Coordinates of C-alpha atoms in Angstrom, one line a residue:
M1 CA 37.2 12.5 -15.7
I2 CA 37.8 10.2 -12.7
K3 CA 35.3 12.3 -10.6
L4 CA 32.7 12.2 -13.4
F5 CA 33.1 8.5 -13.7
K6 CA 32.6 8.0 -10.0
N7 CA 29.5 10.1 -10.1
K8 CA 28.0 8.2 -13.0
F9 CA 28.9 4.9 -11.3
M10 CA 27.2 5.9 -8.1
L11 CA 24.0 6.9 -10.0
I12 CA 24.0 3.5 -11.7
L13 CA 24.6 1.7 -8.4
I14 CA 21.8 3.5 -6.6
S15 CA 19.4 2.8 -9.5
L16 CA 20.2 -0.9 -9.5
V17 CA 19.7 -1.2 -5.7
V18 CA 16.4 0.6 -5.7
V19 CA 15.1 -1.5 -8.6
L20 CA 16.0 -4.8 -6.9
G21 CA 13.4 -4.3 -4.2
T22 CA 12.7 -3.1 -0.7
S23 CA 15.5 -5.0 1.0
S24 CA 17.8 -2.1 0.1
N25 CA 19.2 0.2 2.8
I26 CA 19.0 3.1 0.4
S27 CA 16.1 5.4 0.6
A28 CA 15.7 7.8 -2.3
A29 CA 12.4 9.6 -1.5
L30 CA 11.8 12.8 -3.4
F31 CA 12.0 14.8 -0.2
K32 CA 13.2 14.5 3.4
A33 CA 10.6 15.1 6.1
D34 CA 11.3 17.8 8.6
I35 CA 9.2 16.5 11.5
Q36 CA 9.4 15.8 15.2
S37 CA 8.4 12.2 14.9
A38 CA 11.3 9.7 15.0
A39 CA 10.2 8.4 11.6
G40 CA 7.8 9.4 8.9
L41 CA 6.7 8.6 5.4
V42 CA 4.3 9.6 2.6
I43 CA 3.6 7.2 -0.3
D44 CA 1.3 7.0 -3.2
A45 CA -1.5 4.7 -2.0
Q46 CA -1.8 2.9 -5.3
S47 CA 1.7 2.7 -6.9
G48 CA 3.7 2.6 -3.6
Q49 CA 5.9 5.5 -4.8
V50 CA 7.8 6.9 -1.8
I51 CA 7.4 10.7 -2.0
L52 CA 8.7 11.9 1.4
S53 CA 10.4 10.2 4.3
K54 CA 12.5 10.4 7.5
N55 CA 14.3 7.5 9.1
D56 CA 11.8 5.2 7.4
Q57 CA 13.8 1.9 7.7
Q58 CA 14.4 1.8 11.5
R59 CA 12.1 -0.5 13.4
L60 CA 10.3 1.3 16.2
P61 CA 7.5 0.5 18.6
I62 CA 4.2 0.7 16.6
A63 CA 1.6 0.1 19.4
S64 CA -1.9 0.0 18.1
L65 CA -0.9 0.3 14.4
S66 CA -0.4 -3.5 15.0
K67 CA -4.2 -3.8 14.7
L68 CA -4.0 -3.1 11.0
I69 CA -2.5 -6.6 10.6
V70 CA -5.3 -8.4 12.4
I71 CA -7.8 -6.4 10.5
Y72 CA -6.1 -7.5 7.2
M73 CA -6.2 -11.1 8.3
T74 CA -9.8 -10.8 9.3
E75 CA -10.8 -9.5 5.9
Q76 CA -8.7 -12.2 4.3
K77 CA -10.5 -15.0 6.2
L78 CA -13.9 -13.5 5.5
T79 CA -13.1 -13.5 1.8
S80 CA -11.4 -16.9 1.5
Q81 CA -14.1 -18.7 3.5
K82 CA -17.0 -16.6 2.0
L83 CA -18.1 -15.3 5.4
S84 CA -19.9 -12.0 5.9
H85 CA -19.2 -9.1 8.2
T86 CA -22.4 -10.1 10.1
Q87 CA -20.7 -13.4 11.1
M88 CA -21.3 -13.8 14.9
V89 CA -18.5 -14.3 17.3
T90 CA -18.4 -15.2 21.0
V91 CA -15.5 -13.8 22.9
S92 CA -13.7 -15.9 25.4
A93 CA -14.2 -15.4 29.1
D94 CA -10.6 -14.2 29.5
I95 CA -10.9 -11.6 26.7
A96 CA -14.3 -10.5 28.1
K97 CA -12.7 -10.0 31.5
F98 CA -9.8 -8.1 30.0
S99 CA -12.2 -5.8 28.0
Q100 CA -13.4 -4.4 31.4
D101 CA -9.9 -3.1 32.1
N102 CA -10.1 0.7 31.5
S103 CA -6.4 1.4 32.2
V104 CA -5.9 0.7 28.5
A105 CA -8.1 1.4 25.4
N106 CA -11.0 -1.0 25.6
V107 CA -14.7 -1.5 24.9
A108 CA -16.5 -3.6 27.4
M109 CA -17.7 -7.0 26.2
T110 CA -19.2 -10.1 27.8
S111 CA -18.8 -13.8 26.9
H112 CA -22.6 -14.2 27.4
R113 CA -23.5 -12.6 24.1
T114 CA -22.2 -12.6 20.5
Y115 CA -20.8 -9.8 18.4
T116 CA -20.5 -9.4 14.6
I117 CA -17.2 -9.1 12.9
N118 CA -18.2 -5.6 11.9
D119 CA -18.8 -4.8 15.6
L120 CA -15.3 -6.0 16.6
E121 CA -13.6 -4.3 13.6
Q122 CA -15.2 -1.0 14.5
A123 CA -14.2 -1.4 18.1
A124 CA -10.6 -2.2 17.2
L125 CA -10.2 0.5 14.6
L126 CA -12.1 3.5 16.0
P127 CA -11.5 3.7 19.8
S128 CA -8.6 1.1 19.4
S129 CA -10.1 -1.5 21.7
N130 CA -7.4 -4.0 22.6
A131 CA -9.8 -6.7 23.6
A132 CA -11.6 -6.5 20.3
A133 CA -8.3 -7.0 18.4
M134 CA -7.6 -10.0 20.6
A135 CA -11.1 -11.4 19.8
L136 CA -10.4 -11.0 16.1
A137 CA -7.0 -12.8 16.5
D138 CA -8.9 -15.7 18.0
F139 CA -11.4 -15.6 15.1
V140 CA -8.6 -15.6 12.6
A141 CA -6.2 -18.2 14.0
G142 CA -8.0 -20.0 16.9
S143 CA -5.7 -18.7 19.6
Q144 CA -3.3 -15.8 20.3
E145 CA -0.2 -17.9 19.9
N146 CA -1.4 -19.2 16.5
Y147 CA -2.1 -15.7 15.4
Y148 CA 1.4 -14.5 16.0
Q149 CA 2.8 -17.3 13.8
A150 CA 0.2 -16.7 11.1
A151 CA 0.8 -12.9 11.1
S152 CA 4.5 -13.3 10.9
K153 CA 4.1 -15.6 7.9
L154 CA 1.8 -13.0 6.2
L155 CA 4.4 -10.3 6.7
S156 CA 7.1 -12.6 5.4
R157 CA 5.1 -13.1 2.2
W158 CA 5.2 -9.3 1.8
G159 CA 9.0 -9.2 2.2
I160 CA 8.8 -8.1 5.9
N161 CA 11.0 -10.6 7.5
D162 CA 12.4 -11.4 11.0
V163 CA 9.5 -9.7 12.7
K164 CA 8.4 -10.8 16.2
L165 CA 4.8 -10.0 17.2
Y166 CA 4.1 -10.2 20.9
T167 CA 0.4 -9.1 20.9
A168 CA -2.4 -8.7 18.4
S169 CA -3.4 -5.4 20.0
G170 CA 0.0 -3.8 20.1
L171 CA 0.2 -3.6 23.8
P172 CA 3.6 -4.4 25.3
S173 CA 4.2 -7.9 26.6
G174 CA 6.4 -7.2 29.5
N175 CA 9.4 -5.3 28.1
L176 CA 8.7 -6.6 24.5
E177 CA 6.9 -4.5 21.9
N178 CA 5.8 -5.0 18.4
Q179 CA 8.1 -3.1 16.1
L180 CA 8.1 -2.2 12.4
S181 CA 9.7 0.5 10.3
A182 CA 7.6 3.3 8.8
R183 CA 8.1 1.6 5.4
E184 CA 6.8 -1.7 6.8
V185 CA 3.8 0.0 8.4
A186 CA 3.1 1.7 5.1
Q187 CA 3.3 -1.6 3.3
V188 CA 0.7 -3.2 5.6
A189 CA -1.6 -0.2 5.1
L190 CA -1.0 -0.4 1.3
H191 CA -2.1 -4.0 1.2
L192 CA -5.1 -3.4 3.4
V193 CA -6.6 -0.4 1.4
N194 CA -5.9 -2.0 -2.0
D195 CA -6.9 -5.5 -1.2
Y196 CA -9.9 -4.6 1.0
P197 CA -10.9 -1.0 0.2
D198 CA -14.2 -1.3 2.0
I199 CA -12.3 -1.0 5.3
L200 CA -12.2 2.7 4.6
K201 CA -16.0 2.8 5.2
I202 CA -15.2 2.0 8.8
T203 CA -12.0 4.1 9.3
K204 CA -13.6 7.3 8.0
K205 CA -16.4 7.1 10.6
Q206 CA -16.1 9.6 13.4
T207 CA -18.5 7.6 15.6
A208 CA -20.2 4.2 15.5
T209 CA -22.4 2.1 17.9
F210 CA -21.5 -1.0 19.7
P211 CA -23.7 -3.4 21.7
G212 CA -23.1 -2.8 25.4
T213 CA -22.8 -5.5 28.0
T214 CA -26.5 -5.1 29.0
G215 CA -27.8 -4.6 25.5
Q216 CA -27.7 -0.9 25.4
A217 CA -26.0 0.9 22.4
V218 CA -22.6 2.3 23.3
T219 CA -21.0 5.1 21.2
L220 CA -17.5 4.5 19.8
T221 CA -15.4 7.5 19.0
N222 CA -12.6 7.5 16.4
T223 CA -9.2 8.5 17.8
N224 CA -8.2 10.0 14.4
K225 CA -8.3 13.7 14.9
L226 CA -7.7 14.5 11.3
L227 CA -11.1 13.3 10.1
N228 CA -13.0 16.3 8.7
H229 CA -10.1 18.5 9.6
A230 CA -10.1 21.8 7.7
N231 CA -7.0 20.9 5.7
G232 CA -8.3 19.9 2.4
Y233 CA -6.6 16.5 2.5
N234 CA -9.9 14.5 3.0
F235 CA -8.7 12.0 5.5
S236 CA -10.6 8.7 5.6
G237 CA -8.4 6.6 7.8
L238 CA -6.6 4.7 9.1
K239 CA -5.3 4.2 12.7
T240 CA -3.7 5.8 15.7
G241 CA -1.4 4.2 18.3
T242 CA 0.2 5.3 21.5
T243 CA 3.2 3.7 23.1
A244 CA 3.9 3.9 26.9
N245 CA 7.4 5.3 26.5
N246 CA 7.9 6.3 22.9
G247 CA 5.2 8.7 21.9
S248 CA 2.3 8.5 19.4
N249 CA 1.9 6.9 16.0
F250 CA -0.4 7.5 13.1
A251 CA -1.1 5.8 9.8
G252 CA -3.3 8.0 7.6
Y253 CA -5.2 7.7 4.3
A254 CA -5.7 11.1 2.6
T255 CA -5.6 12.9 -0.8
V256 CA -3.0 15.3 -2.0
N257 CA -2.5 16.8 -5.5
G258 CA -5.5 14.6 -6.6
R259 CA -3.9 11.4 -5.6
P260 CA -4.6 9.0 -2.7
V261 CA -1.7 8.7 -0.3
I262 CA -0.7 6.8 2.8
T263 CA 1.1 8.6 5.6
V264 CA 3.0 7.2 8.6
T265 CA 4.4 8.9 11.6
L266 CA 6.1 6.9 14.4
N267 CA 7.1 7.8 17.9
A268 CA 6.0 11.5 17.9
P269 CA 6.0 13.6 21.1
G270 CA 2.5 14.3 22.4
E271 CA 0.1 14.7 19.5
A272 CA 2.7 15.7 17.0
N273 CA 1.8 12.5 15.1
F274 CA -1.1 14.6 13.7
S275 CA 0.7 17.9 13.2
D276 CA 3.7 16.1 11.6
T277 CA 1.3 14.3 9.2
L278 CA -0.1 17.7 8.1
K279 CA 3.4 19.1 7.8
M280 CA 4.4 16.3 5.5
L281 CA 1.3 16.6 3.3
D282 CA 1.9 20.4 3.1
T283 CA 5.4 19.7 1.8
V284 CA 4.1 17.3 -0.8
A285 CA 1.3 19.7 -1.8
N286 CA 3.7 22.6 -2.2
K287 CA 6.7 21.0 -3.7
T288 CA 5.4 18.3 -6.0
A289 CA 3.3 17.9 -9.1
V290 CA 1.8 14.8 -10.7
T291 CA 2.2 13.6 -14.2
N292 CA 0.5 10.7 -16.0
L293 CA 2.8 8.5 -18.0
T294 CA 1.0 7.4 -21.1
S295 CA 2.4 6.3 -24.5
S296 CA 1.8 3.9 -27.4
T297 CA 3.8 1.6 -29.5
T298 CA 3.6 -0.1 -32.9
L299 CA 3.9 -3.8 -33.4
T300 CA 4.0 -5.9 -36.5
I301 CA 1.6 -8.8 -36.6
P302 CA 2.0 -10.4 -40.1
N303 CA -1.5 -11.7 -40.3
A304 CA -3.3 -8.7 -38.9
K305 CA -5.9 -7.0 -41.2
T306 CA -4.2 -3.7 -41.1
T307 CA -1.8 -1.7 -43.3
K308 CA 1.4 -3.8 -43.6
G309 CA 0.3 -5.6 -40.4
Q310 CA 1.1 -2.6 -38.3
V311 CA -0.8 -2.6 -35.0
T312 CA -0.9 0.2 -32.4
A313 CA -0.9 -0.8 -28.7
V314 CA -1.9 1.9 -26.2
A315 CA -1.2 2.2 -22.5
K316 CA -3.9 0.3 -20.6
E317 CA -4.2 3.1 -18.1
P318 CA -2.2 6.2 -17.2
F319 CA 0.6 5.7 -14.6
P320 CA 0.7 8.7 -12.2
V321 CA 4.0 9.8 -10.8
F322 CA 4.9 12.5 -8.2
Y323 CA 7.9 14.6 -9.0
D324 CA 9.6 17.7 -7.8
K325 CA 7.9 20.5 -9.6
D326 CA 11.0 22.6 -9.6
G327 CA 13.0 19.8 -11.0
E328 CA 12.9 17.6 -14.2
E329 CA 9.7 15.7 -15.2
P330 CA 10.0 11.9 -15.0
R331 CA 11.5 10.3 -18.1
L332 CA 11.6 6.6 -18.5
S333 CA 14.9 5.0 -19.4
T334 CA 13.4 1.6 -20.3
K335 CA 12.1 0.4 -23.7
I336 CA 8.7 -0.9 -24.6
K337 CA 8.9 -4.7 -25.2
A338 CA 6.5 -7.1 -26.6
V339 CA 5.3 -9.7 -24.1
K340 CA 6.0 -12.5 -26.5
P341 CA 8.1 -12.9 -29.7
T342 CA 5.2 -13.3 -32.1
F343 CA 1.4 -12.6 -32.1
K344 CA -1.2 -14.0 -34.4
A345 CA -4.5 -12.4 -35.2
P346 CA -7.4 -12.5 -34.4
I347 CA -6.6 -10.7 -31.1
K348 CA -9.3 -9.5 -28.7
Q349 CA -9.6 -5.9 -27.6
G350 CA -7.8 -5.4 -24.3
T351 CA -5.2 -8.1 -24.9
T352 CA -1.8 -7.1 -23.4
L353 CA 0.7 -6.9 -26.3
A354 CA 3.7 -5.1 -24.7
Q355 CA 4.9 -3.7 -21.4
Q356 CA 7.5 -1.2 -20.1
K357 CA 9.2 -1.3 -16.7
I358 CA 8.8 1.8 -14.6
F359 CA 12.4 3.0 -14.3
F360 CA 13.4 6.6 -14.6
T361 CA 16.6 8.3 -15.8
N362 CA 16.8 10.2 -12.5
P363 CA 17.5 7.7 -9.7
I364 CA 15.8 9.9 -7.1
Q365 CA 12.5 9.1 -8.8
N366 CA 12.9 5.3 -8.5
D367 CA 12.0 4.8 -4.9
Y368 CA 8.9 2.5 -4.6
L369 CA 7.7 0.7 -1.6
T370 CA 7.4 -2.7 -3.4
T371 CA 8.7 -4.0 -6.7
Q372 CA 8.2 -1.4 -9.3
N373 CA 5.3 -1.5 -11.8
N374 CA 5.0 -2.0 -15.5
I375 CA 3.0 0.0 -18.0
K376 CA 0.9 -2.5 -20.0
Y377 CA 0.2 -1.8 -23.6
I378 CA -3.0 -3.3 -25.0
A379 CA -4.9 -3.7 -28.2
P380 CA -7.4 -0.8 -28.2
K381 CA -9.8 -2.7 -30.4
N382 CA -10.3 -6.2 -31.9
I383 CA -7.6 -7.1 -34.4
E384 CA -8.9 -9.2 -37.2
A385 CA -6.9 -11.6 -39.3
T386 CA -6.2 -11.0 -43.0
N387 CA -6.5 -13.7 -45.6
F388 CA -3.8 -16.3 -46.0
I389 CA -2.4 -14.9 -49.2
V390 CA -1.7 -11.4 -47.8
S391 CA -0.2 -13.0 -44.6
W392 CA 2.0 -15.3 -46.7
F393 CA 3.1 -12.4 -48.9
R394 CA 4.1 -10.3 -45.9
R395 CA 6.1 -13.1 -44.4
L396 CA 7.9 -13.7 -47.7
F397 CA 8.9 -10.2 -48.5
N398 CA 9.3 -8.5 -45.0

C-alpha cells in the first residue's frame, strides 16, 4: 500500500509541475531522442506539445540560430509601425566593412546603396549573413547595444529569463556566446512561425537574389540541406548555425503524421544536425499517432428558445494530440466548465460558452512548451430568446 501511495503521489506531483509552466525542471516528452547532438527536440508547431527530446533544458551555444530572434523583432516592427518588406535601409559603414569579411558567413554590402528589409532577411536566413543580421538589429533598435536589451526583454516576456545576448548574428564576442536551451530555441521558432507565418516563404527558398555591391545580382544559397530532401517530411525552414568549438545546430519546420512540427538539434558533430533531425522525425513517424480531441456539452439557458432551454455547445475546432500508438490514447481528466455562471439569449453563433483545460490522465502526455491550451466550446448557431412567460416558468419550476 505504501509503495502504491508513493507511485500515485509522484504521478500527481509530476502532473502539477508540468501544468504550472515551462519553469519546471521536469521534461515529460513522449520519447527520448537517441541522437549524437548534445540536445534535441521535436514539438507540435501549433500546440507546442513536446513529442521527443534529449537534454532539452541545458543552455548551449546556439550560434546563428540567434538570427531567428532578430528576424522576429524585424517582423514585429514592420507590423507595429505598418512598414513593408520593401522598406529601404542604409547599412552603416562599419557593418558594410564587416560584410566584406569572408572568414565568417557574410554577403557583401556597401553603405553607398540601400537594401530592402526583404533583402536583409533573405541574406540573414539563407546563407546566414552575419552583417545582414547586424543591419536588421540596427533597424529594429537603433544600435547593437539597444538591440541586446530589447531582445532580452522580448525573451523575458516569453518566460525565457536571465539570457545574455552578446551579438545579433550569433557570432562569439571574445569568449562569450549566445546560449539557449533546445526548448527555448523551439519557443522562439514557435512564436516566429505562428505570429509571422509568411517568414516560411523565405526559409523554404533554396536560392534567392541579392543586390551586389556594384549592382549585379548575387545568388544566395540556403544552408538548410533538408529542403526538398527525399524524406517525405516537407521541410520549409528554418535556420542552421555552426559554432566554432561546439558543432552544428539546426531549427527545422517540417510535417510528420500530417502535423506541422518544429525540430531543434544543438551542438551536433559535423553535419549530424541534419541526420539527427531525420532520425528524430523517423522516431515520431514510426512510434506516434495523432488523435483529434473533439467533444460537446449541454448547457441550460433559461430564456433560450429550445426544448427546456437546453443548448448544445460544440468544440470550436479539433485539438490534435500526438501519443504513443502502442500505448493508451489521450484521455482528458478535466471537466468542461461554462465560461460564466449564467447566459442570456439571444446569443450569436460562435460565442464561446464553455471551455476545458487540456490536461490528461497520463502525466507523460502533459508536456507542452508553453502554458497548456483550452478547448473552447461555442454556440454552433444563433440561439434565439423565448418569450417572457416561458422563461419565467422555467425559472420558477427548474
